[in-house]
Short mmCIF file of C-alpha atoms and ligand atoms in Angstrom, two decimals:
data_model
loop_
_atom_site.label_atom_id
_atom_site.label_comp_id
_atom_site.label_asym_id
_atom_site.label_seq_id
_atom_site.Cartn_x
_atom_site.Cartn_y
_atom_site.Cartn_z
CA MET A 24 12.05 6.83 2.29
CA LYS A 25 14.04 7.73 -0.74
CA LYS A 26 13.09 6.51 -4.20
CA GLU A 27 16.10 5.48 -6.15
CA GLY A 28 17.60 3.67 -9.09
CA CYS A 29 20.94 1.97 -8.70
CA GLY A 30 23.60 -0.35 -10.02
CA ILE A 31 25.30 -3.06 -8.00
CA ALA A 32 28.25 -5.39 -8.43
CA GLY A 33 29.89 -8.02 -6.24
CA ILE A 34 33.13 -9.83 -7.05
CA ALA A 35 34.88 -12.81 -5.45
CA LEU A 36 38.39 -13.63 -6.66
CA THR A 37 40.52 -16.56 -5.65
CA GLN A 38 43.46 -14.18 -5.48
CA GLY A 39 44.22 -10.50 -6.04
CA ASN A 40 42.24 -7.44 -5.08
CA ALA A 41 38.56 -7.18 -5.93
CA ALA A 42 38.36 -3.37 -5.62
CA SER A 43 39.82 -2.67 -9.03
CA PRO A 44 37.47 -4.95 -11.06
CA ILE A 45 34.56 -3.68 -8.95
CA PHE A 46 35.57 -0.13 -9.89
CA TYR A 47 35.46 -1.02 -13.61
CA ALA A 48 32.16 -2.85 -13.20
CA LEU A 49 30.66 0.22 -11.51
CA TYR A 50 32.02 2.38 -14.32
CA ALA A 51 30.04 0.18 -16.75
CA LEU A 52 26.95 0.64 -14.56
CA GLN A 53 27.34 4.41 -14.18
CA HIS A 54 24.17 5.03 -16.22
CA ARG A 55 22.19 3.45 -13.36
CA GLY A 56 23.24 6.15 -10.90
CA GLN A 57 25.51 9.15 -10.78
CA GLU A 58 24.81 10.55 -7.34
CA SER A 59 27.19 8.45 -5.28
CA ALA A 60 29.45 5.44 -5.50
CA GLY A 61 30.96 3.04 -3.00
CA ILE A 62 33.03 -0.10 -2.64
CA ALA A 63 33.37 -2.41 0.38
CA VAL A 64 35.89 -5.23 0.51
CA CYS A 65 36.58 -8.05 2.87
CA SER A 66 39.92 -9.80 3.08
CA GLY A 67 38.22 -13.19 2.61
CA GLY A 68 39.91 -16.46 3.33
CA ALA A 69 42.38 -16.51 0.51
CA LYS A 70 45.16 -14.36 1.87
CA GLY A 71 46.48 -12.38 4.70
CA GLY A 72 43.59 -12.80 7.16
CA LYS A 73 44.37 -12.96 10.86
CA GLU A 74 42.76 -15.98 12.49
CA ASN A 75 39.97 -15.46 14.98
CA GLU A 76 38.14 -17.96 17.12
CA ILE A 77 34.87 -18.03 15.22
CA SER A 78 35.60 -18.82 11.60
CA GLY A 79 39.33 -18.96 11.56
CA TRP A 80 39.72 -15.80 9.48
CA LYS A 81 39.61 -12.11 10.17
CA LYS A 82 36.43 -10.59 8.76
CA ASP A 83 37.07 -6.90 8.69
CA ILE A 84 35.32 -4.95 5.99
CA SER A 85 36.88 -1.79 4.54
CA LEU A 86 34.56 0.72 2.95
CA LYS A 87 35.04 3.79 0.79
CA LYS A 88 32.14 5.77 -0.55
CA GLY A 89 31.41 9.30 -1.63
CA MET A 90 29.25 11.62 -3.67
CA GLY A 91 29.67 11.86 -7.43
CA PHE A 92 30.69 9.74 -10.38
CA VAL A 93 32.68 6.55 -9.87
CA TYR A 94 35.88 8.16 -11.18
CA GLU A 95 35.42 11.13 -8.83
CA VAL A 96 34.99 9.00 -5.74
CA PHE A 97 37.98 6.68 -6.19
CA SER A 98 41.59 7.59 -6.77
CA THR A 99 44.12 4.91 -7.69
CA GLN A 100 45.58 5.17 -4.20
CA GLN A 101 42.21 4.68 -2.57
CA LEU A 102 41.51 1.64 -4.72
CA GLU A 103 44.87 0.19 -3.78
CA SER A 104 44.15 0.75 -0.11
CA LEU A 105 40.98 -1.36 -0.39
CA GLU A 106 42.68 -4.70 0.03
CA GLY A 107 40.70 -7.89 -0.20
CA ASN A 108 39.80 -10.51 -2.75
CA ILE A 109 36.05 -10.23 -2.24
CA GLY A 110 33.88 -7.13 -2.29
CA ILE A 111 30.78 -5.29 -3.40
CA GLY A 112 30.07 -1.92 -5.00
CA HIS A 113 27.19 0.40 -5.68
CA VAL A 114 26.24 3.42 -7.79
CA ARG A 115 23.17 5.35 -6.78
CA TYR A 116 20.88 8.06 -7.94
CA SER A 117 17.86 9.59 -6.29
CA THR A 118 16.14 12.88 -6.80
CA MET A 119 13.96 12.92 -3.69
CA GLY A 120 15.30 14.44 -0.48
CA ALA A 121 18.82 15.59 0.13
CA SER A 122 21.78 13.81 -1.43
CA ARG A 123 23.74 12.71 1.59
CA VAL A 124 26.81 10.56 1.83
CA GLU A 125 25.08 8.68 4.69
CA ASN A 126 22.69 7.32 2.07
CA ALA A 127 25.50 6.23 -0.24
CA GLU A 128 26.03 2.50 -0.37
CA PRO A 129 27.32 -0.11 0.43
CA LEU A 130 25.91 0.22 3.96
CA LEU A 131 27.49 -1.51 6.92
CA ALA A 132 25.75 -3.15 9.87
CA ASN A 133 27.17 -5.02 12.82
CA TYR A 134 26.03 -8.48 13.71
CA ARG A 135 27.22 -10.89 16.33
CA ARG A 136 30.03 -12.34 14.20
CA GLY A 137 31.24 -9.16 12.60
CA LYS A 138 30.09 -6.80 9.93
CA ILE A 139 27.75 -7.06 6.98
CA ALA A 140 28.02 -4.80 3.93
CA ILE A 141 25.02 -4.57 1.65
CA ALA A 142 24.23 -2.85 -1.67
CA HIS A 143 20.73 -2.71 -3.08
CA ASN A 144 18.98 -1.95 -6.35
CA GLY A 145 15.24 -1.58 -6.02
CA ASN A 146 12.67 -0.16 -3.68
CA LEU A 147 10.81 -1.64 -0.73
CA VAL A 148 7.22 -0.55 -0.31
CA ASN A 149 6.95 -1.56 3.36
CA ALA A 150 10.26 -0.09 4.52
CA LEU A 151 8.68 2.52 6.81
CA GLU A 152 6.67 -0.04 8.78
CA LEU A 153 9.67 -2.34 9.08
CA ARG A 154 11.86 0.54 10.18
CA SER A 155 9.40 1.67 12.87
CA GLU A 156 9.29 -1.88 14.23
CA LEU A 157 13.08 -2.09 14.35
CA GLU A 158 13.29 1.34 16.01
CA ARG A 159 10.81 0.21 18.65
CA GLU A 160 13.18 -2.68 19.34
CA GLY A 161 15.94 -0.11 19.97
CA ARG A 162 17.83 -0.20 16.68
CA ILE A 163 19.35 3.08 15.56
CA PHE A 164 19.39 4.14 11.91
CA HIS A 165 22.03 6.30 10.26
CA SER A 166 20.46 6.77 6.82
CA ASP A 167 16.96 7.14 5.41
CA THR A 168 17.28 4.28 2.96
CA ASP A 169 15.33 1.05 2.75
CA THR A 170 18.70 -0.69 2.34
CA GLU A 171 19.55 0.02 5.96
CA VAL A 172 16.24 -1.53 6.96
CA MET A 173 17.34 -4.70 5.17
CA ALA A 174 20.81 -4.55 6.72
CA GLN A 175 19.35 -4.23 10.24
CA LEU A 176 16.79 -6.96 9.63
CA LEU A 177 19.50 -9.24 8.39
CA ALA A 178 21.69 -8.48 11.41
CA LYS A 179 18.72 -9.29 13.65
CA GLU A 180 17.92 -12.58 11.89
CA LEU A 181 21.57 -13.61 11.99
CA MET A 182 21.22 -13.78 15.79
CA ARG A 183 18.94 -16.81 15.30
CA HIS A 184 19.79 -18.25 11.90
CA ASP A 185 22.64 -19.17 9.59
CA PRO A 186 23.10 -16.74 6.63
CA ILE A 187 20.69 -18.59 4.31
CA GLY A 188 18.09 -18.91 7.06
CA ALA A 189 18.46 -15.20 7.85
CA ILE A 190 18.04 -14.20 4.20
CA LYS A 191 14.99 -16.44 3.96
CA GLU A 192 13.45 -14.61 6.95
CA LEU A 193 14.39 -11.25 5.41
CA MET A 194 12.73 -12.19 2.12
CA LYS A 195 9.61 -13.23 4.02
CA CYS A 196 9.02 -9.77 5.46
CA VAL A 197 10.19 -7.30 2.81
CA VAL A 198 7.77 -6.27 0.05
CA GLY A 199 9.03 -4.64 -3.13
CA SER A 200 11.91 -4.96 -5.53
CA TYR A 201 15.39 -5.91 -4.45
CA SER A 202 18.48 -7.14 -6.17
CA LEU A 203 21.18 -7.33 -3.52
CA VAL A 204 24.86 -8.03 -3.15
CA ILE A 205 25.93 -8.77 0.40
CA LEU A 206 29.33 -9.26 1.95
CA MET A 207 29.50 -11.21 5.18
CA ASP A 208 31.59 -13.85 6.79
CA ASN A 209 34.16 -13.92 3.95
CA THR A 210 31.35 -14.64 1.57
CA LEU A 211 29.70 -12.86 -1.36
CA ILE A 212 25.95 -13.31 -1.55
CA GLY A 213 23.64 -12.27 -4.37
CA VAL A 214 19.87 -12.09 -3.94
CA ARG A 215 17.14 -11.40 -6.52
CA ASP A 216 13.61 -10.77 -5.30
CA PRO A 217 11.06 -13.53 -5.92
CA LEU A 218 9.43 -11.60 -8.77
CA GLY A 219 12.76 -10.77 -10.43
CA ILE A 220 11.71 -7.13 -10.71
CA LYS A 221 15.18 -5.63 -11.02
CA PRO A 222 17.86 -7.33 -13.11
CA LEU A 223 20.83 -9.28 -11.74
CA CYS A 224 23.27 -11.54 -13.56
CA LEU A 225 26.17 -13.85 -12.87
CA GLY A 226 29.50 -13.98 -14.66
CA GLU A 227 32.85 -15.66 -14.24
CA LEU A 228 36.54 -15.19 -14.81
CA LYS A 229 38.40 -18.31 -15.76
CA ASP A 230 42.15 -18.27 -15.31
CA GLY A 231 42.36 -14.50 -14.94
CA GLY A 232 46.11 -14.10 -15.22
CA GLU A 233 47.65 -10.92 -13.76
CA GLY A 234 47.49 -12.47 -10.31
CA ASN A 235 43.70 -12.65 -10.26
CA GLY A 236 43.18 -16.41 -10.40
CA GLU A 237 39.54 -17.18 -11.01
CA GLY A 238 36.45 -15.34 -9.97
CA TYR A 239 32.75 -14.73 -10.02
CA ILE A 240 30.83 -11.51 -10.49
CA ILE A 241 27.20 -10.72 -9.66
CA ALA A 242 26.08 -7.48 -11.32
CA SER A 243 23.01 -5.50 -12.31
CA GLU A 244 23.76 -5.68 -16.02
CA SER A 245 25.94 -7.79 -18.28
CA PRO A 246 28.10 -4.91 -19.70
CA ALA A 247 29.76 -4.85 -16.27
CA ILE A 248 30.93 -8.39 -17.02
CA ASP A 249 31.90 -7.61 -20.64
CA THR A 250 33.94 -4.61 -19.51
CA LEU A 251 36.11 -6.87 -17.39
CA GLY A 252 36.52 -9.31 -20.27
CA TRP A 253 34.77 -11.98 -18.17
CA ASN A 254 31.96 -14.32 -19.30
CA LEU A 255 28.26 -13.95 -18.64
CA ILE A 256 26.94 -17.22 -17.23
CA ARG A 257 23.25 -16.46 -16.73
CA ASP A 258 20.69 -14.29 -14.98
CA VAL A 259 20.21 -14.79 -11.28
CA ARG A 260 16.77 -16.40 -11.06
CA PRO A 261 13.88 -14.67 -9.30
CA GLY A 262 13.89 -15.83 -5.68
CA GLU A 263 17.40 -17.27 -5.98
CA VAL A 264 20.23 -16.67 -3.54
CA LEU A 265 23.80 -17.23 -4.73
CA VAL A 266 26.53 -17.83 -2.19
CA ILE A 267 30.15 -17.56 -3.29
CA LYS A 268 32.92 -18.42 -0.90
CA PRO A 269 36.51 -18.16 -2.05
CA SER A 270 38.24 -21.20 -0.61
CA GLN A 271 41.95 -21.72 -0.02
CA GLY A 272 42.26 -25.08 -1.67
CA SER A 273 43.76 -27.88 0.32
CA ARG A 274 47.26 -27.59 1.71
CA ARG A 275 48.26 -30.46 -0.51
CA SER A 276 46.92 -29.15 -3.81
CA ARG A 277 47.28 -25.43 -3.06
CA VAL A 278 44.65 -24.87 -5.75
CA ALA A 279 42.35 -22.02 -4.79
CA GLU A 280 38.82 -22.09 -6.14
CA ASN A 281 35.52 -20.39 -5.51
CA ASP A 282 32.58 -22.37 -4.26
CA LEU A 283 29.31 -21.29 -5.81
CA GLU A 284 26.07 -22.44 -4.24
CA SER A 285 22.58 -21.69 -5.48
CA HIS A 286 19.59 -21.68 -3.13
CA GLN A 287 16.19 -21.26 -4.77
CA LEU A 288 14.50 -19.88 -1.65
CA TYR A 289 11.31 -18.70 -3.30
CA ARG A 290 9.68 -19.63 -6.53
CA GLY A 291 6.98 -17.43 -8.01
CA VAL A 292 4.14 -18.65 -10.19
CA ASN A 293 4.83 -15.45 -12.16
CA SER A 294 7.74 -13.04 -12.45
CA ALA A 295 7.40 -9.28 -12.75
CA HIS A 296 10.43 -8.07 -14.70
CA CYS A 297 10.47 -4.26 -14.89
CA VAL A 298 9.48 -3.31 -18.43
CA PHE A 299 11.09 0.11 -18.06
CA GLU A 300 14.52 -1.54 -17.96
CA TYR A 301 13.88 -2.51 -21.60
CA VAL A 302 12.42 0.89 -22.47
CA TYR A 303 14.91 3.23 -20.84
CA PHE A 304 16.96 2.18 -17.90
CA ALA A 305 19.25 -0.62 -19.06
CA ARG A 306 22.06 -0.17 -21.57
CA SER A 307 21.22 -1.28 -25.11
CA ASP A 308 24.16 -3.71 -24.99
CA SER A 309 22.77 -5.45 -21.90
CA VAL A 310 21.45 -8.97 -21.98
CA LEU A 311 18.51 -8.98 -19.56
CA ASP A 312 16.72 -12.19 -18.76
CA GLY A 313 18.22 -13.75 -21.85
CA ARG A 314 17.32 -10.89 -24.23
CA LEU A 315 19.64 -8.37 -25.82
CA VAL A 316 18.08 -4.97 -25.02
CA TYR A 317 19.32 -3.64 -28.38
CA ASP A 318 17.18 -6.23 -30.23
CA VAL A 319 14.15 -5.38 -28.11
CA ARG A 320 14.51 -1.63 -28.80
CA MET A 321 15.02 -2.24 -32.55
CA LYS A 322 11.80 -4.28 -32.58
CA MET A 323 9.99 -1.49 -30.75
CA GLY A 324 11.17 1.02 -33.38
CA LYS A 325 10.06 -1.24 -36.24
CA ARG A 326 6.72 -1.87 -34.61
CA LEU A 327 6.22 1.90 -34.28
CA VAL A 328 6.30 2.15 -38.08
CA GLU A 329 3.60 -0.51 -38.39
CA GLU A 330 1.43 1.12 -35.74
CA GLN A 331 2.20 4.80 -36.16
CA GLY A 332 3.90 5.27 -39.53
CA VAL A 333 4.00 8.79 -41.00
CA GLU A 334 5.39 10.38 -44.18
CA ALA A 335 8.61 12.22 -43.48
CA ASP A 336 12.04 13.19 -44.85
CA MET A 337 14.19 11.96 -42.01
CA VAL A 338 14.17 9.92 -38.80
CA SER A 339 16.12 11.42 -35.91
CA PRO A 340 16.61 10.02 -32.42
CA VAL A 341 16.57 11.98 -29.22
CA PRO A 342 20.09 10.88 -28.27
CA ASP A 343 21.00 8.61 -26.59
CA SER A 344 17.82 7.16 -25.17
CA GLY A 345 15.95 7.13 -28.51
CA THR A 346 18.82 5.96 -30.75
CA THR A 347 18.18 2.22 -31.01
CA PHE A 348 14.42 2.79 -31.45
CA ALA A 349 15.11 5.33 -34.23
CA ILE A 350 17.43 2.94 -36.07
CA GLY A 351 14.63 0.34 -35.99
CA TYR A 352 12.13 2.92 -37.22
CA ALA A 353 14.39 4.03 -40.08
CA LYS A 354 15.15 0.44 -41.15
CA ARG A 355 11.50 -0.58 -41.33
CA SER A 356 10.21 2.66 -42.88
CA GLY A 357 13.04 3.16 -45.37
CA ILE A 358 13.23 6.83 -44.32
CA ASP A 359 16.76 8.27 -43.96
CA TYR A 360 18.29 8.12 -40.50
CA MET A 361 19.91 11.49 -39.75
CA GLU A 362 20.95 13.11 -36.53
CA GLY A 363 18.91 16.17 -35.75
CA PHE A 364 20.79 16.60 -32.48
CA ILE A 365 24.33 16.09 -31.32
CA LYS A 366 24.68 15.19 -27.70
CA ASN A 367 27.32 16.62 -25.44
CA ARG A 368 28.58 13.37 -24.03
CA TYR A 369 30.01 14.99 -20.93
CA VAL A 370 26.60 15.78 -19.48
CA GLY A 371 24.78 13.22 -17.31
CA ARG A 372 21.16 12.20 -17.64
CA THR A 373 18.72 15.15 -17.66
CA PHE A 374 16.92 14.08 -14.52
CA ILE A 375 20.07 14.43 -12.52
CA MET A 376 20.98 18.00 -13.44
CA PRO A 377 21.61 20.35 -10.50
CA GLU A 378 18.40 21.94 -9.34
CA LYS A 379 19.65 25.49 -9.99
CA ALA A 380 19.91 24.99 -13.77
CA SER A 381 16.60 25.48 -15.58
CA ARG A 382 15.30 22.49 -17.54
CA ASP A 383 15.77 24.57 -20.68
CA THR A 384 19.44 25.23 -20.00
CA ALA A 385 19.88 21.61 -19.01
CA VAL A 386 18.44 20.33 -22.29
CA ARG A 387 20.42 22.84 -24.40
CA LEU A 388 23.57 21.92 -22.55
CA LYS A 389 22.98 18.33 -23.45
CA LEU A 390 21.55 18.54 -26.98
CA ASN A 391 22.43 20.87 -29.84
CA VAL A 392 20.45 20.99 -33.11
CA VAL A 393 22.30 20.35 -36.38
CA GLN A 394 20.51 23.12 -38.25
CA ALA A 395 21.58 22.06 -41.76
CA ASN A 396 20.12 18.58 -41.16
CA VAL A 397 16.71 19.74 -40.00
CA GLU A 398 15.97 22.91 -41.98
CA GLY A 399 12.85 22.53 -44.15
CA LYS A 400 12.52 18.83 -43.19
CA ARG A 401 9.58 16.74 -42.04
CA ILE A 402 11.13 14.92 -39.08
CA VAL A 403 10.13 11.77 -37.25
CA LEU A 404 11.63 12.38 -33.82
CA VAL A 405 11.98 9.13 -31.88
CA ASP A 406 12.40 8.81 -28.11
CA ASP A 407 11.96 5.99 -25.65
CA SER A 408 9.43 7.59 -23.32
CA ILE A 409 7.78 10.78 -22.18
CA VAL A 410 7.66 11.35 -18.44
CA ARG A 411 6.87 14.96 -17.53
CA GLY A 412 7.08 16.11 -21.13
CA THR A 413 9.59 18.85 -20.33
CA THR A 414 12.35 17.44 -22.54
CA SER A 415 10.06 16.75 -25.50
CA ARG A 416 8.48 20.18 -25.31
CA ILE A 417 11.82 21.95 -25.33
CA ILE A 418 13.32 19.90 -28.15
CA VAL A 419 10.28 20.12 -30.43
CA ASP A 420 10.45 23.91 -30.02
CA TYR A 421 14.16 23.85 -30.57
CA LEU A 422 13.81 21.93 -33.87
CA LYS A 423 11.11 24.29 -35.09
CA LYS A 424 13.16 27.36 -34.23
CA LYS A 425 15.97 25.90 -36.33
CA GLY A 426 13.66 25.55 -39.33
CA ALA A 427 12.15 22.05 -39.12
CA LYS A 428 8.97 21.97 -41.24
CA GLU A 429 7.14 19.28 -39.26
CA VAL A 430 8.00 17.35 -36.12
CA HIS A 431 6.27 13.99 -35.62
CA LEU A 432 7.03 12.48 -32.22
CA ARG A 433 7.17 8.69 -32.04
CA ILE A 434 7.57 7.14 -28.62
CA GLY A 435 8.90 3.62 -28.03
CA SER A 436 6.57 2.91 -25.08
CA PRO A 437 2.90 3.44 -24.23
CA PRO A 438 2.03 6.56 -22.18
CA ILE A 439 3.42 6.55 -18.63
CA ILE A 440 0.32 7.11 -16.56
CA ALA A 441 1.29 6.04 -13.05
CA PRO A 442 4.23 6.37 -10.66
CA CYS A 443 6.78 3.63 -10.07
CA TYR A 444 7.12 2.44 -6.47
CA LEU A 445 9.56 -0.30 -7.33
CA GLY A 446 12.85 1.34 -8.17
CA ILE A 447 12.50 3.69 -11.13
CA ASN A 448 12.48 7.32 -10.18
CA THR A 449 9.29 8.64 -11.76
CA PRO A 450 7.37 11.65 -10.45
CA THR A 451 3.91 11.67 -8.89
CA ARG A 452 0.74 11.17 -10.97
CA ASP A 453 0.11 14.93 -11.12
CA GLU A 454 3.50 15.54 -12.73
CA LEU A 455 3.19 12.75 -15.30
CA LEU A 456 2.18 14.28 -18.61
CA ALA A 457 0.01 11.37 -19.69
CA SER A 458 -1.75 10.64 -16.40
CA LYS A 459 -4.71 12.91 -17.05
CA ARG A 460 -4.40 13.97 -20.70
CA THR A 461 -5.57 12.51 -23.99
CA THR A 462 -3.02 11.91 -26.75
CA ALA A 463 -4.46 14.91 -28.64
CA ASP A 464 -3.92 17.15 -25.56
CA ILE A 465 -0.37 15.87 -25.22
CA CYS A 466 0.35 16.60 -28.90
CA GLU A 467 -0.94 20.14 -28.49
CA PHE A 468 1.01 20.70 -25.27
CA LEU A 469 4.23 19.54 -26.93
CA ASN A 470 3.54 21.62 -30.04
CA ALA A 471 4.23 18.57 -32.23
CA ASP A 472 2.59 17.95 -35.61
CA SER A 473 1.64 14.45 -34.52
CA ILE A 474 2.44 12.04 -31.73
CA GLY A 475 2.34 8.26 -31.78
CA TYR A 476 2.99 5.95 -28.84
CA LEU A 477 3.81 2.25 -29.11
CA SER A 478 0.80 0.12 -28.10
CA MET A 479 0.91 -2.14 -25.05
CA GLU A 480 0.69 -5.14 -27.35
CA GLY A 481 3.55 -3.82 -29.46
CA LEU A 482 5.66 -3.34 -26.35
CA ILE A 483 4.98 -6.78 -24.92
CA ASP A 484 5.56 -8.53 -28.28
CA SER A 485 8.85 -6.66 -28.72
CA VAL A 486 10.11 -7.54 -25.23
CA GLY A 487 9.05 -11.14 -25.83
CA ILE A 488 7.99 -11.78 -22.22
CA ASP A 489 4.38 -12.62 -21.41
CA ALA A 490 2.52 -9.72 -19.76
CA ASN A 491 1.94 -11.96 -16.72
CA ASN A 492 5.68 -12.00 -16.16
CA LEU A 493 6.28 -8.26 -16.51
CA CYS A 494 5.79 -5.33 -14.16
CA LEU A 495 3.78 -2.82 -16.22
CA GLY A 496 2.85 -0.66 -13.22
CA CYS A 497 3.91 2.70 -14.72
CA LEU A 498 1.86 1.99 -17.88
CA THR A 499 -1.24 0.40 -16.35
CA GLY A 500 -1.40 1.65 -12.75
CA LYS A 501 -1.59 -2.02 -11.68
CA TYR A 502 1.29 -3.33 -9.63
CA PRO A 503 2.66 -6.82 -8.92
CA VAL A 504 2.85 -6.23 -5.14
CA GLU A 505 0.48 -4.62 -2.69
CA ILE A 506 0.96 -0.87 -2.49
CA PRO A 507 -1.41 1.10 -0.24
CA GLY A 508 -3.96 3.00 -2.33
CA GLU A 509 -3.01 1.28 -5.60
CA VAL A 510 -4.39 -1.66 -7.58
CA CYS A 511 -2.48 -4.90 -7.17
CA ILE A 512 -2.39 -7.81 -9.61
CA ALA A 513 -1.39 -10.47 -7.13
CA ARG A 514 1.60 -12.53 -8.12
CA GLN A 515 1.72 -15.78 -6.21
CA LEU A 516 4.86 -16.85 -4.47
CA LYS A 517 5.68 -19.99 -2.66
CA LEU A 518 8.48 -21.01 -0.41
CA THR A 519 10.39 -23.94 -1.80
CA GLN A 520 11.49 -26.67 0.54
CA PHE A 521 15.21 -27.06 0.94
P1 AMP B 28 10.56 14.27 -19.57
O1 AMP B 28 11.10 15.57 -19.97
O2 AMP B 28 10.20 14.27 -18.11
O3 AMP B 28 9.42 13.79 -20.38
O4 AMP B 28 11.76 13.24 -19.70
C1 AMP B 28 11.69 12.21 -20.58
C2 AMP B 28 13.07 11.72 -20.92
O5 AMP B 28 13.80 11.37 -19.74
C3 AMP B 28 12.93 10.49 -21.77
O6 AMP B 28 13.43 10.82 -23.01
C4 AMP B 28 13.78 9.44 -21.12
O7 AMP B 28 14.86 9.16 -21.98
C5 AMP B 28 14.30 10.04 -19.84
N1 AMP B 28 13.80 9.31 -18.65
C6 AMP B 28 12.71 8.56 -18.55
N2 AMP B 28 12.58 8.06 -17.30
C7 AMP B 28 13.63 8.49 -16.60
C8 AMP B 28 14.09 8.30 -15.25
N3 AMP B 28 13.41 7.56 -14.38
N4 AMP B 28 15.23 8.91 -14.89
C9 AMP B 28 15.92 9.66 -15.74
N5 AMP B 28 15.53 9.89 -17.02
C10 AMP B 28 14.41 9.31 -17.46
#
């Protein structure tokens, strides 16, 4: 099964087309995936649906997806052709296996009352077993994603249960991380796994004007909501299922409104929020689980000074991922903040460069040294994390070639020693620089004058979430769910009565 990181958004409007705000929301989530994008819409109950005998409204879902950036996949015409006041969207990246449009999401599945569209951020660790079982029952798969496993399971459970009952059954058998937006039966559904591993938040549009009425949005990160000019309400709670049904309003009042229901299907004794969202993955302007990521990264940078301070002439970030950390470092240390590199903003994230380009070319394409700023200087070079070490090695060399006197690497997270199985695309243990090396070995390998990582304590204090409620798997090798061959710190879950 593919390992992937993704962004999701679902929108329900009382009137108007959802495709266009979903497009903008996906644009705001582009950092979460650049490989493919997709939008599915359903005409909902608010306008234009042809009656059918089951629910009274036509439930056709239109889908458009393709490879590439959001703006490459959708033209204005295509967006206009996606008619419907309720829909979901997805941006995806993966580096394992072939990039195929079949794996792009949203994915569709048929069930007895129509179609389901589903978009997923996260990673299931028991997808292969579940898929084999479903295949034995005669179900045919079109992609190699764990999302399709969930779509098929849902379709199966919908034979016996109502939507909430079916989702409850689904959540009982899947293990891993999943934030989902689902479109079915004229309804938008948002699901966050019981440990709240991947982020998901809820926002609203009040009196939208421009023919949009009112609306709700469920999205991976809050900048998707800000971009639309809507309001963030709150995070979706771990184990919570949100159901949003645009209703017509009564014939008498003709006031259309959305019904929002919350079902707390599972409640965990602990959560396991992904710490890497705070370190790298989320945007700095995101509010995740009530915390502004910018504040967290500033604190990490400041804490680095306390733990790993060094004499230097300037603090430079590795842009963009190290910027907020470096600002924090400069503020606390009093050392000048200067840009050693200028980033070409038209290049995507390094990990997603085409395979043909060498890592070296890829890094140079993305980052250029400002020679006059670095010549003869002792530089504190701040980044969020080191994964394979390829980027750090190249840029330390690059700075030295351009005349930097000393390069002191300061990293806003502890060493990454173990792979992620829960939705962040990290390589295997063998490829992780820190999995088998001491800090001194790493410093030598990177040709840096010194290296200092943030301590685990420093990280946890900066995030401000108790370690029992974080997933620290990539930093500790201990995971919040059972993964064959790995150590599990069991998180207890219980099914709430409803
Ligand atoms: P590396 O050269 O492998 O050490 O890459 C480390 C850089 O990649 C860090 O500066 C991060 O900003 C970024 N990074 C870390 N994790 C990921 C990831 N899962 N996907 C893409 N980029 C990442």
